[in-house]
mmCIF file of C-alpha atoms and ligand atoms in Angstrom:
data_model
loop_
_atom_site.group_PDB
_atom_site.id
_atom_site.type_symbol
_atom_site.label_atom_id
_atom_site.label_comp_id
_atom_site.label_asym_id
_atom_site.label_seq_id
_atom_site.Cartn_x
_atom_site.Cartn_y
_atom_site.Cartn_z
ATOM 1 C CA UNK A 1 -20.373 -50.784 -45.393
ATOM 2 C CA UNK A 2 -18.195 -51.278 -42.407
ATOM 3 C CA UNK A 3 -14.511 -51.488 -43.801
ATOM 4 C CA UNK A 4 -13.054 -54.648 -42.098
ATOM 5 C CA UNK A 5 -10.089 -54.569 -39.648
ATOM 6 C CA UNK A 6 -7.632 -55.534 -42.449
ATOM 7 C CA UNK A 7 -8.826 -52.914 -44.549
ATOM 8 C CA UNK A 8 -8.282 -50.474 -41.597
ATOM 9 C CA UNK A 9 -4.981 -51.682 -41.032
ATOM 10 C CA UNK A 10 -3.987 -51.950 -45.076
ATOM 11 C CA UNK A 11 -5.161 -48.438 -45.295
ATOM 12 C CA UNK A 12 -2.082 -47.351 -42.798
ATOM 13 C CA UNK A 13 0.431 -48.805 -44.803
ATOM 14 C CA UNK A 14 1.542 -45.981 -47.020
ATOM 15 C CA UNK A 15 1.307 -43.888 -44.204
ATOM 16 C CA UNK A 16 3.686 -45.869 -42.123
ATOM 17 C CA UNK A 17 5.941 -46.133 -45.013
ATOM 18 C CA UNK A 18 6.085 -42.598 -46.060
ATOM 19 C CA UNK A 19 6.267 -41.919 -42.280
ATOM 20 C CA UNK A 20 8.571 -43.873 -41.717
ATOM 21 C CA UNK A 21 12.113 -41.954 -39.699
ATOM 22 C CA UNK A 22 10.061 -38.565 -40.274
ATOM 23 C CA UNK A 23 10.352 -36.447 -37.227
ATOM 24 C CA UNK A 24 6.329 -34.810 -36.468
ATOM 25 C CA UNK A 25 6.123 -32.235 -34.011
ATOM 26 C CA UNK A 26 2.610 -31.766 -32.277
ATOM 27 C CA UNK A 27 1.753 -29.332 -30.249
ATOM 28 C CA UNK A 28 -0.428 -30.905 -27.444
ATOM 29 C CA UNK A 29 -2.713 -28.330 -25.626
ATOM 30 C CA UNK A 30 -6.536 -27.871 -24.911
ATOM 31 C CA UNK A 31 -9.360 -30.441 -23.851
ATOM 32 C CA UNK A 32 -7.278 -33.514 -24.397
ATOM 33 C CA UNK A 33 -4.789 -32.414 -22.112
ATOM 34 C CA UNK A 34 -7.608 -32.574 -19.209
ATOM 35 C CA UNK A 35 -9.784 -35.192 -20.074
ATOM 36 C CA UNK A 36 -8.276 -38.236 -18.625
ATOM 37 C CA UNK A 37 -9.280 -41.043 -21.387
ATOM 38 C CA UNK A 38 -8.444 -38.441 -23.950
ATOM 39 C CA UNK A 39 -4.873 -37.894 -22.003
ATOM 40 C CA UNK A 40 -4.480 -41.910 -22.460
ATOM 41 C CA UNK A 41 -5.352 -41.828 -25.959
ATOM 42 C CA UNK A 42 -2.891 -39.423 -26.588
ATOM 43 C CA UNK A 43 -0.289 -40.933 -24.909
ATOM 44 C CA UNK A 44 -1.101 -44.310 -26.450
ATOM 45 C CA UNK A 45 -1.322 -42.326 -30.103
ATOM 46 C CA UNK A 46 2.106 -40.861 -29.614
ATOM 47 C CA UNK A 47 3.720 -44.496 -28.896
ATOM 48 C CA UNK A 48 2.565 -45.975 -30.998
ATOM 49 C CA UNK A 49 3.754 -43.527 -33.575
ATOM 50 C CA UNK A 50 6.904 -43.818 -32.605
ATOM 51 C CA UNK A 51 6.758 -47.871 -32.764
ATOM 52 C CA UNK A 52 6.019 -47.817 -35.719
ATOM 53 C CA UNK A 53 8.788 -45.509 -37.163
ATOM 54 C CA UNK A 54 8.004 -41.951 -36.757
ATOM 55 C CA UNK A 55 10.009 -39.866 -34.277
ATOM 56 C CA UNK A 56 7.685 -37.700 -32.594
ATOM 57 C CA UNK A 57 8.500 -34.417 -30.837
ATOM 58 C CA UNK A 58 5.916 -32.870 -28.314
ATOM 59 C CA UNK A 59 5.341 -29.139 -27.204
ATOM 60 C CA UNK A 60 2.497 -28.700 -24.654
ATOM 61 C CA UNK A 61 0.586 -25.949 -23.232
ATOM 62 C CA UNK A 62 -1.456 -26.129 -20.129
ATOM 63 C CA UNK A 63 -2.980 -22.445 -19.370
ATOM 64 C CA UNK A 64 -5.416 -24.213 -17.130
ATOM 65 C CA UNK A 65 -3.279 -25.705 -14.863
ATOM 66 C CA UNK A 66 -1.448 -22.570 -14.238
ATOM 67 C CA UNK A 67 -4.072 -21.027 -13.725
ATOM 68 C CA UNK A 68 -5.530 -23.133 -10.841
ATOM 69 C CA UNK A 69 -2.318 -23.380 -8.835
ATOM 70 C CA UNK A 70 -1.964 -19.237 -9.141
ATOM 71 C CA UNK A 71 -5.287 -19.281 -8.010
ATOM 72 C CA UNK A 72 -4.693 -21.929 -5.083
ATOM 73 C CA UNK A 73 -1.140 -20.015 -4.264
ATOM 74 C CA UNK A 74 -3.134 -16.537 -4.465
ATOM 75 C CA UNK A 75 -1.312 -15.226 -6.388
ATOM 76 C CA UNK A 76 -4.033 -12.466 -8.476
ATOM 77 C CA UNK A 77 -3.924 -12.377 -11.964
ATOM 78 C CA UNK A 78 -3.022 -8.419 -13.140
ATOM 79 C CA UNK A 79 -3.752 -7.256 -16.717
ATOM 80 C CA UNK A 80 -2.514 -5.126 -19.327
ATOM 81 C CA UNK A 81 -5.355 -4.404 -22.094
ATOM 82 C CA UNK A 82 -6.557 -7.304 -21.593
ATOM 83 C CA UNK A 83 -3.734 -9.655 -21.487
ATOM 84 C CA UNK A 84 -2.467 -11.238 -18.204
ATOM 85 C CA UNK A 85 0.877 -9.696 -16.771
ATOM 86 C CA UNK A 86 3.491 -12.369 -16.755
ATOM 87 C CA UNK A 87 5.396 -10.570 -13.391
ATOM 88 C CA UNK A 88 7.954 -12.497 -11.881
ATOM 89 C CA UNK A 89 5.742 -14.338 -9.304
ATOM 90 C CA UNK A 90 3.546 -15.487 -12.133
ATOM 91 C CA UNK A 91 6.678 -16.618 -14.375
ATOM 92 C CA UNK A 92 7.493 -18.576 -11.515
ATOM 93 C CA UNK A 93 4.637 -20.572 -11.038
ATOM 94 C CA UNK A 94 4.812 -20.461 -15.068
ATOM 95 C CA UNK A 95 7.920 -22.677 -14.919
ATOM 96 C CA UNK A 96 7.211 -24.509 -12.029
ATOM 97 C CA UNK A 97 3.646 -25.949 -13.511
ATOM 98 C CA UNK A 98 4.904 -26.223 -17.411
ATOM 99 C CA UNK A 99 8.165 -28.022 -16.792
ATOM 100 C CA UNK A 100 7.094 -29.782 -13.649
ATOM 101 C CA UNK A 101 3.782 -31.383 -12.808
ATOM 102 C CA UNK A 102 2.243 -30.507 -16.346
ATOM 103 C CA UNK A 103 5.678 -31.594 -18.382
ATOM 104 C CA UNK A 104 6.214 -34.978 -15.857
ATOM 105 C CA UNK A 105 2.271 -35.875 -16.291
ATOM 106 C CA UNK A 106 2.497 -36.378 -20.236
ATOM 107 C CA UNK A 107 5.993 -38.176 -19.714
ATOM 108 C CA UNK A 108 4.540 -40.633 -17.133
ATOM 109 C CA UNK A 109 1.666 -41.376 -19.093
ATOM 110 C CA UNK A 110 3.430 -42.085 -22.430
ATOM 111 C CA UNK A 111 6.268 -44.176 -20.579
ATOM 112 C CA UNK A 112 3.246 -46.075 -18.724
ATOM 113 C CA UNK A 113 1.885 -47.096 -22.749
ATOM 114 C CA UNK A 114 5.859 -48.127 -23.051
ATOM 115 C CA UNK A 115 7.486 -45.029 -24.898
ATOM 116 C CA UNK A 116 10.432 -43.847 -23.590
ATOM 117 C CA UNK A 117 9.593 -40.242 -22.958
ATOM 118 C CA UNK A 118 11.760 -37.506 -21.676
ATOM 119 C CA UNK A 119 10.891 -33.911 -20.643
ATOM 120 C CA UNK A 120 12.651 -30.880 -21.432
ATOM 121 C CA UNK A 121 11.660 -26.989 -21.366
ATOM 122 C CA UNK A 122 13.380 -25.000 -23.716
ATOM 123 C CA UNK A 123 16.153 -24.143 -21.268
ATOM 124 C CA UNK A 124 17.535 -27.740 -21.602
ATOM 125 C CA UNK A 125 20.455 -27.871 -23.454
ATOM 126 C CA UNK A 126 19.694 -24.430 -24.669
ATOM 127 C CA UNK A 127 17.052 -25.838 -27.177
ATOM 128 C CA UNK A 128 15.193 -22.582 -27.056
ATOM 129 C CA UNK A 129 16.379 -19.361 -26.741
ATOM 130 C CA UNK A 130 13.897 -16.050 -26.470
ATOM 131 C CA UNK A 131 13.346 -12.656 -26.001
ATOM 132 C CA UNK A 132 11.145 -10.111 -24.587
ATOM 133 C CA UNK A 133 7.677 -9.996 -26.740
ATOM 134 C CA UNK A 134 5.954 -6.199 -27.494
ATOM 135 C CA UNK A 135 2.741 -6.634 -28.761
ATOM 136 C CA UNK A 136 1.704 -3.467 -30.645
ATOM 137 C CA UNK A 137 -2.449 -2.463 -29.913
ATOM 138 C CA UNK A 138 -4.188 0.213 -31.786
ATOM 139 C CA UNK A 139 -7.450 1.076 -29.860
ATOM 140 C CA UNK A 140 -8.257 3.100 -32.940
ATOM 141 C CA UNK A 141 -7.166 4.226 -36.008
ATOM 142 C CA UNK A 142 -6.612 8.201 -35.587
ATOM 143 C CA UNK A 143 -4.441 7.345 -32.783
ATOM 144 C CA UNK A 144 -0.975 5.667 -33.078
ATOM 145 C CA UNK A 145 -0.189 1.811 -31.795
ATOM 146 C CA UNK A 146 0.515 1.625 -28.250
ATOM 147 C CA UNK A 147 3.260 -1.024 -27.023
ATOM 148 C CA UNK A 148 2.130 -3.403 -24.772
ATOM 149 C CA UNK A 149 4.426 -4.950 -22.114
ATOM 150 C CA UNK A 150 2.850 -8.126 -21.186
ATOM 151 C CA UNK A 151 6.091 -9.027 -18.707
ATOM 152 C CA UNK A 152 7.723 -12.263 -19.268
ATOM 153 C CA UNK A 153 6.120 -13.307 -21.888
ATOM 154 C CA UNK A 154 8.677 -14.439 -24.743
ATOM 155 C CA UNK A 155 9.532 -15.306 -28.520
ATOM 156 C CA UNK A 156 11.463 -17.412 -29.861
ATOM 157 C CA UNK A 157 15.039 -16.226 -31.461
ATOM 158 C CA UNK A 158 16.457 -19.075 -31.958
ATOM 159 C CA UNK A 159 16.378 -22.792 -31.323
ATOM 160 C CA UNK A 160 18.865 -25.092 -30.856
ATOM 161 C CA UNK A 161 17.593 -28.765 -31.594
ATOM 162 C CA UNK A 162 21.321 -30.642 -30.307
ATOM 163 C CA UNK A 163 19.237 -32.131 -27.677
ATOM 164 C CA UNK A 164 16.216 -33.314 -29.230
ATOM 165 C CA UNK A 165 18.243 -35.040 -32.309
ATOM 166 C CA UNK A 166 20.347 -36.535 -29.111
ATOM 167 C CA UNK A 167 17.177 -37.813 -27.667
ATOM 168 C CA UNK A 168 15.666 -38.967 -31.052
ATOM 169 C CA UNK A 169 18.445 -40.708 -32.207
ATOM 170 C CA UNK A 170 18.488 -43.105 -29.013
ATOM 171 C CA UNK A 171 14.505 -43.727 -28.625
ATOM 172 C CA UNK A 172 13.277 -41.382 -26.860
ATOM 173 C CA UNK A 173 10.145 -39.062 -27.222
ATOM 174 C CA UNK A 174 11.114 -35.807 -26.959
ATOM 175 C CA UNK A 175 8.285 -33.374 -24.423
ATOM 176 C CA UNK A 176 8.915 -29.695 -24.596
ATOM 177 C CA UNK A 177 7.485 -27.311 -22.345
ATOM 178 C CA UNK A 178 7.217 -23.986 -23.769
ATOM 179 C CA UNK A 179 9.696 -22.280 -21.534
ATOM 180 C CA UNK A 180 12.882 -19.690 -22.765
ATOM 181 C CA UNK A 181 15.603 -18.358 -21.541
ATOM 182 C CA UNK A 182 16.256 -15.052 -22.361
ATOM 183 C CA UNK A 183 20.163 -13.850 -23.767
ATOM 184 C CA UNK A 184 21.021 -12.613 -20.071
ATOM 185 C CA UNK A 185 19.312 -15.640 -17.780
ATOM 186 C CA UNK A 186 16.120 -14.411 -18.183
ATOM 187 C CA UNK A 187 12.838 -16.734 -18.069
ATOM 188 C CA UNK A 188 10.296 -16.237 -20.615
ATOM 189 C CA UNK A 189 6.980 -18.290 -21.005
ATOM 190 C CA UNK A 190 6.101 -18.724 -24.570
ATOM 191 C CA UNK A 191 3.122 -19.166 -26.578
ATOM 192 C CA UNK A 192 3.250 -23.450 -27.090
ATOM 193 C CA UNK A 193 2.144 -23.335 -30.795
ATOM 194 C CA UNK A 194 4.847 -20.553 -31.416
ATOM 195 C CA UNK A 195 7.345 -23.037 -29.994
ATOM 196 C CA UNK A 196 5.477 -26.274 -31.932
ATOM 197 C CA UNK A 197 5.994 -23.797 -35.284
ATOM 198 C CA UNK A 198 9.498 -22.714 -34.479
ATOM 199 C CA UNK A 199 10.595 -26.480 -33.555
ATOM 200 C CA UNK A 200 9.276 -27.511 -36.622
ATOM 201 C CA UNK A 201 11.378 -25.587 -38.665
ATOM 202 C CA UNK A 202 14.676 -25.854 -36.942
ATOM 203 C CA UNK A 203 14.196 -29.739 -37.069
ATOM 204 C CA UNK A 204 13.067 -29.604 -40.682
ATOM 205 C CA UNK A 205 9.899 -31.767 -39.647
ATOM 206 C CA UNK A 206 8.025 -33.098 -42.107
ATOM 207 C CA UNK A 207 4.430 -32.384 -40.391
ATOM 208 C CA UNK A 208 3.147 -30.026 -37.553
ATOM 209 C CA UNK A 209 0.198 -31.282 -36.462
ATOM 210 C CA UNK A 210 -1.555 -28.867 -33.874
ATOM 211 C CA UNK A 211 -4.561 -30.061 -31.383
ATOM 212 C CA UNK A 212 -7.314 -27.788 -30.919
ATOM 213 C CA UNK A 213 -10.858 -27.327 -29.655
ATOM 214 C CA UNK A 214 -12.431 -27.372 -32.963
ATOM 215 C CA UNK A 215 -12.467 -29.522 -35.767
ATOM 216 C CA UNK A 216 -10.584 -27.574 -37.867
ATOM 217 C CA UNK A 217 -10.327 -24.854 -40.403
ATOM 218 C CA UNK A 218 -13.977 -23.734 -41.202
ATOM 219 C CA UNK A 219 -15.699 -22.395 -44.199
ATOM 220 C CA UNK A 220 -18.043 -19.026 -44.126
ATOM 221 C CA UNK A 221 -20.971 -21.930 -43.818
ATOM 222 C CA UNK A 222 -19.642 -23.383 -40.991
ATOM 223 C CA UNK A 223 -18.517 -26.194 -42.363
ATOM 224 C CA UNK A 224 -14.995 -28.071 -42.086
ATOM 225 C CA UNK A 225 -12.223 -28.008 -44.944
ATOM 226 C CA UNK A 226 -10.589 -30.987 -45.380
ATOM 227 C CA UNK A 227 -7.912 -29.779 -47.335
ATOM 228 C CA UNK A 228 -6.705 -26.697 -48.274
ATOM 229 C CA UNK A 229 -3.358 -24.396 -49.570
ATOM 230 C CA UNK A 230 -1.774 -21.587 -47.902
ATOM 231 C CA UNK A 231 -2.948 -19.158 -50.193
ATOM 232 C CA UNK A 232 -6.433 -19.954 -49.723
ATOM 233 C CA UNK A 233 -6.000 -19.751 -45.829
ATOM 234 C CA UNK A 234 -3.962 -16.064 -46.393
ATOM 235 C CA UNK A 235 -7.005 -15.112 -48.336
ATOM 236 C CA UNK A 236 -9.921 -16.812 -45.510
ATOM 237 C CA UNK A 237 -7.391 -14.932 -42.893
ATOM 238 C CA UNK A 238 -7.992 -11.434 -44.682
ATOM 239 C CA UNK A 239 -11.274 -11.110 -46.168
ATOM 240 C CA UNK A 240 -12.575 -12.493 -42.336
ATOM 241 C CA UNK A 241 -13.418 -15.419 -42.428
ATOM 242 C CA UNK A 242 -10.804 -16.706 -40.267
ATOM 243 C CA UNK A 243 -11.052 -14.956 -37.122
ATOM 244 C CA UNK A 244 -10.549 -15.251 -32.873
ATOM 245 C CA UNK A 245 -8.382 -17.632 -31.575
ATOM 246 C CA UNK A 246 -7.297 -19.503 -34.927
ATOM 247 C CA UNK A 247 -5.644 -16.457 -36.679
ATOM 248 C CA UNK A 248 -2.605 -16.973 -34.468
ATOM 249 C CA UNK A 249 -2.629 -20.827 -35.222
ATOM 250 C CA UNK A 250 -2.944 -20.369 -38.851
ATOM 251 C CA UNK A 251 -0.011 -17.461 -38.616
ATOM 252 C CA UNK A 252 1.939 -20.414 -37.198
ATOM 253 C CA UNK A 253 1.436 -22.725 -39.533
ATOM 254 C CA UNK A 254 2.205 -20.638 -42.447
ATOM 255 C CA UNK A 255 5.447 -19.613 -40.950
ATOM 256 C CA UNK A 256 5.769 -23.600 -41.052
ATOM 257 C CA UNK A 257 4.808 -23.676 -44.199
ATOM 258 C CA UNK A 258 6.857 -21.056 -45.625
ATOM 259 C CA UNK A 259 10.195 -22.452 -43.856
ATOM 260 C CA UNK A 260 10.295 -25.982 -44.897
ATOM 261 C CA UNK A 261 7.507 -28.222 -42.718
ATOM 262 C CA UNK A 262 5.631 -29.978 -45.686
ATOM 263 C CA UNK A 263 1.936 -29.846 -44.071
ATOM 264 C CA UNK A 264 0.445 -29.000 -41.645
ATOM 265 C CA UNK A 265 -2.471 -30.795 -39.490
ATOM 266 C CA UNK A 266 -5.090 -28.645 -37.607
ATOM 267 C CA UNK A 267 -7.322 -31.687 -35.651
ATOM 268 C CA UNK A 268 -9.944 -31.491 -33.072
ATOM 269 C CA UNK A 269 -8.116 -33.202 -29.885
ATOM 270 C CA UNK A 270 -11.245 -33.425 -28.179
ATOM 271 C CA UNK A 271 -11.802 -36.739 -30.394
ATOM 272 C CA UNK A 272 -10.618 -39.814 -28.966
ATOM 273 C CA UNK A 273 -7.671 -40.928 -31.462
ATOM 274 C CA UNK A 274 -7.485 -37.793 -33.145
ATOM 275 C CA UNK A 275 -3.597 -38.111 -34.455
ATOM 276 C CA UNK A 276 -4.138 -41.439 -35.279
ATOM 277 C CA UNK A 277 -7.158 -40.634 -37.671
ATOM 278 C CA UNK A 278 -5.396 -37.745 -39.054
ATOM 279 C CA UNK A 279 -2.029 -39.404 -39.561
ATOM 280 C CA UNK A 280 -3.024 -43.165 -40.689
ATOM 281 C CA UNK A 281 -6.085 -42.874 -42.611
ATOM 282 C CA UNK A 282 -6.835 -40.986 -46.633
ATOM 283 C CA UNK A 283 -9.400 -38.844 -45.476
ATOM 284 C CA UNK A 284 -7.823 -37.681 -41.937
ATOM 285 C CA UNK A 285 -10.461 -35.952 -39.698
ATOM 286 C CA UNK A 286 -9.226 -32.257 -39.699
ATOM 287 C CA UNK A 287 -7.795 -29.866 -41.754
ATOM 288 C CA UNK A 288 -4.326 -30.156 -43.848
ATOM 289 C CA UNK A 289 -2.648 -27.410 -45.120
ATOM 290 C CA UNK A 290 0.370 -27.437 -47.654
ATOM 291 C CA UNK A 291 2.121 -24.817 -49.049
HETATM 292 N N1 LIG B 1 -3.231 -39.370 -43.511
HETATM 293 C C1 LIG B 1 -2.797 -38.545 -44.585
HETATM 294 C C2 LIG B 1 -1.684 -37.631 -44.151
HETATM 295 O O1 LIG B 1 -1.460 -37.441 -42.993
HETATM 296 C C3 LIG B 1 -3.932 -37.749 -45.154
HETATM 297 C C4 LIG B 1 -4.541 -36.783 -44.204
HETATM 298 C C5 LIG B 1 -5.696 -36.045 -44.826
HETATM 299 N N2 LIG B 1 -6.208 -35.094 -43.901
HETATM 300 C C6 LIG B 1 -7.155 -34.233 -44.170
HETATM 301 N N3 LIG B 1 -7.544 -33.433 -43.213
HETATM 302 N N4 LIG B 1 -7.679 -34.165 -45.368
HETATM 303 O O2 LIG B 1 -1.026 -37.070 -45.006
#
């Protein structure tokens, strides 16, 4: 049967109310940051979130669009095992891409559905704070770990949220782009789900909520859970299950988990509406984890 609109609508309602003066932080990244209707659903998502009570705070990637103007500036990508070197010529089309055209893009769009959106990298009002990241790789197991300099590539020590409460408080929509600054000046370009997690926590959130490429956690068949704890996900991460480009996500969201953040929301931003789905209706479209 097809539920009628007031059904739809009635369906919201404890949603809204529980909802209601929660602070959300979603990390915005992947397809739906290119696809243009998907880029106006967002933006008309995230309003209307915030219309109806919620204060939502964004973090965005946008690997992609770095990535094209490097290419268009010439500047060559170099890599260490694997991973691109973030040298200072990079770094600086890094900042200049995140927490310019990228950072003012979202903004625009959002204010252009009504929000009041304002963009930040994590240097404003020194909301994040970072330091040099050394990624440890063991190419195998008779030999010791190697440490990997990526360049200025960052984590987060500490975050400062002064300025997003500031921005909350008065109506505003908060849109971070994940950019440090390192104890002596430094600039450090940080992972934007790393941010999303750590933002999270310092603003006691009650929900991450992280856009992806896929729909979700999935089971050993293939097939999406719904719902799940963060035992169960520990376990999925370890016996295998869980593997590529998620284990970071899901290391994320237990560090969410673990530090306060109630649930967390994996959803497939590729589908028109995704946040709305996930947020406003029982059944959601992706996976929620709680502790
Ligand atoms: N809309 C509700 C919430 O955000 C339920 C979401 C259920 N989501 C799911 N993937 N099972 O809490």
């Amino acid at each position: 049967m097809i539920p009628n609109v007031a059904d739809i609508l009635i369906e919201a309602l404890p949603y809204i109310r529980r909802f209601y003066g929660m602070t959300i932080v979603i990390k915005y990244g992947g397809h739906a940051m290119v696809d243009e209707q998907l880029k106006e659903d967002f933006a008309r998502d995230i309003t209307l979130m915030k219309f109806v009570g919620l204060n939502p705070v964004v973090v965005h990637g946008g690997g992609p669009q770095i990535n094209l103007v490097l290419d268009r500036m010439g500047i060559r990508p170099r890599f260490v095992r694997g991973m691109r070197l973030t040298d200072q010529p990079t770094m600086d089309v890094v900042e200049m891409v995140l927490g310019g055209k990228v950072n003012k893009a979202i903004v625009a769009q959002i204010n252009q559905q009504g929000g009041k959106a304002v963009g930040l990298s994590g240097k404003d009002g020194g909301l994040i704070t970072a330091k040099k990241l050394q990624i440890l790789h063991q190419e195998n197991k008779s030999e010791p770990p190697e440490i990997i300099d990526p360049g200025l590539v960052g984590e987060v020590t500490h975050i400062n949220p002064d300025i997003i409460n500031t921005l909350t408080e008065q109506g505003f929509i908060p849109i971070v782009a994940p950019v440090g600054a390192g104890e002596s000046g430094e600039t450090y370009n940080i992972n934007a789900d790393l941010v999303a997690a750590k933002l999270a926590i310092a603003l006691s959130a009650g929900r991450l909520v992280l856009l992806t490429d896929v729909d979700g956690v999935l089971d050993s068949a293939g097939s999406l859970i719904s719902s799940m704890d963060a035992k169960t996900i520990r376990k999925m991460v370890e016996d295998k299950t869980i593997s590529g480009g998620m284990i970071p996500k899901i290391e994320c969201a237990l560090d969410a988990l673990e530090n306060g953040v109630k649930k967390v929301q994996i959803i497939n931003g590729a589908k028109r509406h995704a946040l709305l789905l996930e947020l406003f209706t029982d059944s959601g479209i992706g996976t929620e984890v709680t502790k």
